Amino acid sequence: MKQLLFALLSALCLLRIPSVVKVAEARASWVASMFGLAALYVLGTVTPLASIDSYLGGVNVTNLLQAIFALLAIFFFNDSVRRLANVPVRWTYYAPLLSIPIMIVSFALIEDKGPTSADFIDYRMDQLATATYSGTYMFALLFTVLRIIYMLRHKAKGLYATFSVGLMVVVVAVSCHITYVVLFHFSPWVARAIGTWFDRLFYVGLSVTA
């Protein structure tokens, strides 16, 4: 699914280039697609994860970069929808960006960050810093996606209805991961069973939205 989404975003980035010059909404959407591509790339979708992370110290910095790039992708998609819906900018518009320094600090506080692993979070969820890092990222995503759905509420027809359906799937996926983070210290096996649905649903939802 990640490879499919990477190919889809790559094609969309190329196809949207002509409209980027003329339409403000298209610019924000294009930037969102570029950040989405960056997020997928550092996950090892094209180049092996270990190879990418080795250049960054082999301590799973790729996980942090993926989280930041994904959040920025959703943020700029939110900006595209905001312009389309003609919604004024309020202070809450920038709220998700405030989570990035919190994520960076909490990531830095995680102990034993190496070696490189796609399951970096799962093996360190017993640490408060990991829960803070992952939870902050997910709550920022949830806030932004719900905001987009709210802005699309009066445009739920045709293509915009498809966007809303895809975003609702993303909401379910993010909610699964938040539940995983909260339940981990009480019932790890139940938490993991719920958490496994994140990857299954998250990229499906984004593929529909893209």
Short mmCIF file of C-alpha atoms in Angstrom, two decimals:
data_model
loop_
_atom_site.label_atom_id
_atom_site.label_comp_id
_atom_site.label_asym_id
_atom_site.label_seq_id
_atom_site.Cartn_x
_atom_site.Cartn_y
_atom_site.Cartn_z
CA MET A 1 0.00 0.00 0.00
CA LYS A 2 2.87 2.39 0.78
CA GLN A 3 4.43 1.74 -2.64
CA LEU A 4 1.06 2.35 -4.30
CA LEU A 5 0.60 5.62 -2.42
CA PHE A 6 4.15 6.71 -3.31
CA ALA A 7 3.49 6.05 -7.01
CA LEU A 8 0.13 7.86 -6.82
CA LEU A 9 1.62 10.93 -5.13
CA SER A 10 4.52 11.00 -7.60
CA ALA A 11 2.08 11.04 -10.51
CA LEU A 12 -0.08 13.71 -8.87
CA CYS A 13 2.93 15.94 -8.21
CA LEU A 14 3.83 15.84 -11.89
CA LEU A 15 0.26 16.33 -13.11
CA ARG A 16 -0.36 19.27 -10.78
CA ILE A 17 2.69 21.28 -11.85
CA PRO A 18 0.80 23.35 -14.52
CA SER A 19 -1.91 24.39 -12.04
CA VAL A 20 0.58 25.25 -9.28
CA VAL A 21 1.50 28.50 -11.04
CA LYS A 22 -2.09 29.70 -11.41
CA VAL A 23 -4.14 28.40 -8.46
CA ALA A 24 -3.32 29.08 -4.79
CA GLU A 25 -5.21 26.00 -3.59
CA ALA A 26 -3.20 23.87 -6.01
CA ARG A 27 0.10 25.19 -4.61
CA ALA A 28 -0.75 24.15 -1.07
CA SER A 29 -1.98 20.77 -2.30
CA TRP A 30 1.22 20.27 -4.30
CA VAL A 31 3.40 21.11 -1.30
CA ALA A 32 1.32 18.62 0.73
CA SER A 33 2.01 15.94 -1.88
CA MET A 34 5.74 16.68 -1.79
CA PHE A 35 5.87 16.34 1.99
CA GLY A 36 3.82 13.15 1.65
CA LEU A 37 6.40 11.77 -0.78
CA ALA A 38 9.21 12.71 1.62
CA ALA A 39 7.41 10.96 4.49
CA LEU A 40 6.98 7.79 2.46
CA TYR A 41 10.56 7.89 1.20
CA VAL A 42 12.13 7.98 4.67
CA LEU A 43 9.97 4.97 5.59
CA GLY A 44 12.08 2.95 3.17
CA THR A 45 9.48 2.78 0.41
CA VAL A 46 12.10 3.27 -2.32
CA THR A 47 15.50 3.08 -0.62
CA PRO A 48 15.98 0.54 2.21
CA LEU A 49 15.23 2.05 5.62
CA ALA A 50 18.55 0.91 7.08
CA SER A 51 20.46 2.69 4.32
CA ILE A 52 18.65 5.99 4.87
CA ASP A 53 18.90 5.84 8.64
CA SER A 54 22.60 4.92 8.56
CA TYR A 55 23.36 8.37 7.13
CA LEU A 56 21.53 9.88 10.11
CA GLY A 57 23.37 7.95 12.80
CA GLY A 58 21.40 4.70 12.76
CA VAL A 59 19.21 5.80 15.67
CA ASN A 60 15.81 5.88 13.93
CA VAL A 61 15.86 9.59 13.12
CA THR A 62 13.96 8.49 10.01
CA ASN A 63 10.97 7.81 12.27
CA LEU A 64 11.03 11.40 13.51
CA LEU A 65 11.44 12.78 9.99
CA GLN A 66 8.55 10.65 8.75
CA ALA A 67 6.30 11.96 11.52
CA ILE A 68 7.22 15.60 10.82
CA PHE A 69 6.86 15.24 7.04
CA ALA A 70 3.51 13.47 7.38
CA LEU A 71 2.21 16.14 9.74
CA LEU A 72 3.34 18.89 7.36
CA ALA A 73 1.68 17.07 4.45
CA ILE A 74 -1.65 17.00 6.31
CA PHE A 75 -1.14 20.63 7.40
CA PHE A 76 -0.68 21.90 3.85
CA PHE A 77 -3.59 19.80 2.61
CA ASN A 78 -5.58 21.48 5.37
CA ASP A 79 -4.42 24.86 3.99
CA SER A 80 -5.58 23.90 0.51
CA VAL A 81 -9.03 22.98 1.84
CA ARG A 82 -9.14 26.16 3.95
CA ARG A 83 -8.55 28.29 0.86
CA LEU A 84 -11.12 26.31 -1.09
CA ALA A 85 -13.73 26.70 1.66
CA ASN A 86 -12.75 30.37 2.17
CA VAL A 87 -12.22 29.87 5.90
CA PRO A 88 -10.30 32.68 7.69
CA VAL A 89 -7.05 31.88 9.48
CA ARG A 90 -7.35 31.63 13.26
CA TRP A 91 -4.73 30.79 15.87
CA THR A 92 -5.92 27.17 15.90
CA TYR A 93 -4.76 26.92 12.29
CA TYR A 94 -1.15 26.84 13.47
CA ALA A 95 -1.76 24.66 16.54
CA PRO A 96 -0.57 21.40 14.88
CA LEU A 97 2.81 22.99 14.10
CA LEU A 98 3.36 23.59 17.82
CA SER A 99 3.52 19.83 18.27
CA ILE A 100 6.72 19.55 16.19
CA PRO A 101 9.13 20.95 18.83
CA ILE A 102 7.42 18.74 21.44
CA MET A 103 7.96 15.73 19.19
CA ILE A 104 11.62 16.60 18.65
CA VAL A 105 12.33 17.02 22.37
CA SER A 106 10.47 13.87 23.40
CA PHE A 107 12.20 11.88 20.63
CA ALA A 108 15.58 13.11 21.89
CA LEU A 109 14.69 11.85 25.39
CA ILE A 110 13.96 8.30 24.22
CA GLU A 111 16.62 5.91 25.51
CA ASP A 112 18.41 3.34 23.35
CA LYS A 113 17.13 4.66 20.03
CA GLY A 114 19.23 2.25 17.95
CA PRO A 115 19.39 0.04 16.00
CA THR A 116 17.28 1.00 12.98
CA SER A 117 13.88 -0.68 13.00
CA ALA A 118 10.53 -0.19 11.31
CA ASP A 119 9.01 -1.13 14.69
CA PHE A 120 11.00 1.52 16.58
CA ILE A 121 7.95 2.79 18.49
CA ASP A 122 6.61 -0.63 19.48
CA TYR A 123 9.82 -1.73 21.17
CA ARG A 124 10.09 1.44 23.25
CA MET A 125 6.50 2.19 24.15
CA ASP A 126 7.27 1.40 27.79
CA GLN A 127 9.12 4.73 27.96
CA LEU A 128 7.21 7.92 28.81
CA ALA A 129 9.20 9.85 26.19
CA THR A 130 8.07 7.44 23.47
CA ALA A 131 4.42 7.68 24.52
CA THR A 132 4.71 11.49 24.56
CA TYR A 133 6.37 11.57 21.15
CA SER A 134 3.94 9.19 19.47
CA GLY A 135 0.87 10.55 21.26
CA THR A 136 1.68 14.17 20.40
CA TYR A 137 2.12 13.26 16.74
CA MET A 138 -1.17 11.38 16.61
CA PHE A 139 -3.20 14.05 18.42
CA ALA A 140 -1.81 16.71 16.05
CA LEU A 141 -2.81 14.56 13.08
CA LEU A 142 -6.26 13.92 14.53
CA PHE A 143 -6.85 17.62 15.20
CA THR A 144 -5.86 18.59 11.66
CA VAL A 145 -7.84 15.86 9.92
CA LEU A 146 -10.98 16.62 11.93
CA ARG A 147 -10.55 20.29 11.04
CA ILE A 148 -10.40 19.39 7.33
CA ILE A 149 -13.54 17.26 7.62
CA TYR A 150 -15.31 20.14 9.36
CA MET A 151 -14.34 22.56 6.58
CA LEU A 152 -15.60 20.12 3.94
CA ARG A 153 -18.98 19.62 5.66
CA HIS A 154 -20.80 21.88 3.19
CA LYS A 155 -19.00 20.47 0.14
CA ALA A 156 -19.68 16.76 0.70
CA LYS A 157 -20.54 16.04 -2.94
CA GLY A 158 -18.66 14.22 -5.67
CA LEU A 159 -14.90 14.48 -5.28
CA TYR A 160 -15.18 16.23 -1.91
CA ALA A 161 -17.32 13.36 -0.60
CA THR A 162 -14.48 11.01 -1.56
CA PHE A 163 -12.04 13.24 0.34
CA SER A 164 -14.29 13.10 3.41
CA VAL A 165 -14.58 9.31 3.28
CA GLY A 166 -10.80 8.92 3.00
CA LEU A 167 -10.25 11.34 5.88
CA MET A 168 -12.75 9.46 8.07
CA VAL A 169 -10.71 6.31 7.50
CA VAL A 170 -7.59 8.25 8.57
CA VAL A 171 -9.45 9.38 11.73
CA VAL A 172 -10.25 5.75 12.59
CA ALA A 173 -6.61 4.75 11.97
CA VAL A 174 -5.22 7.56 14.14
CA SER A 175 -7.77 6.77 16.86
CA CYS A 176 -6.54 3.16 16.84
CA HIS A 177 -2.97 4.31 17.41
CA ILE A 178 -3.97 6.71 20.19
CA THR A 179 -5.85 3.86 21.86
CA TYR A 180 -2.72 1.72 21.50
CA VAL A 181 -0.59 4.37 23.22
CA VAL A 182 -3.08 4.82 26.07
CA LEU A 183 -3.73 1.10 26.67
CA PHE A 184 -0.14 -0.13 26.32
CA HIS A 185 0.73 0.17 30.03
CA PHE A 186 -2.50 -1.55 31.10
CA SER A 187 -2.88 -4.36 28.56
CA PRO A 188 -0.07 -4.52 25.99
CA TRP A 189 -1.53 -7.40 23.98
CA VAL A 190 -4.91 -5.68 23.59
CA ALA A 191 -3.12 -2.44 22.73
CA ARG A 192 -1.05 -4.15 20.03
CA ALA A 193 -4.12 -5.84 18.55
CA ILE A 194 -5.79 -2.45 18.17
CA GLY A 195 -2.59 -0.70 17.08
CA THR A 196 -2.04 -3.06 14.14
CA TRP A 197 -5.02 -1.47 12.42
CA PHE A 198 -3.18 1.86 12.12
CA ASP A 199 -1.01 0.92 9.13
CA ARG A 200 -3.84 -1.03 7.51
CA LEU A 201 -6.23 1.90 7.57
CA PHE A 202 -3.96 4.97 7.52
CA TYR A 203 -2.47 4.46 4.08
CA VAL A 204 -5.78 3.28 2.61
CA GLY A 205 -7.40 6.52 3.81
CA LEU A 206 -4.59 8.65 2.42
CA SER A 207 -4.73 6.84 -0.92
CA VAL A 208 -8.43 7.69 -1.22
CA THR A 209 -7.78 11.31 -0.21
CA ALA A 210 -4.81 11.80 -2.54
#
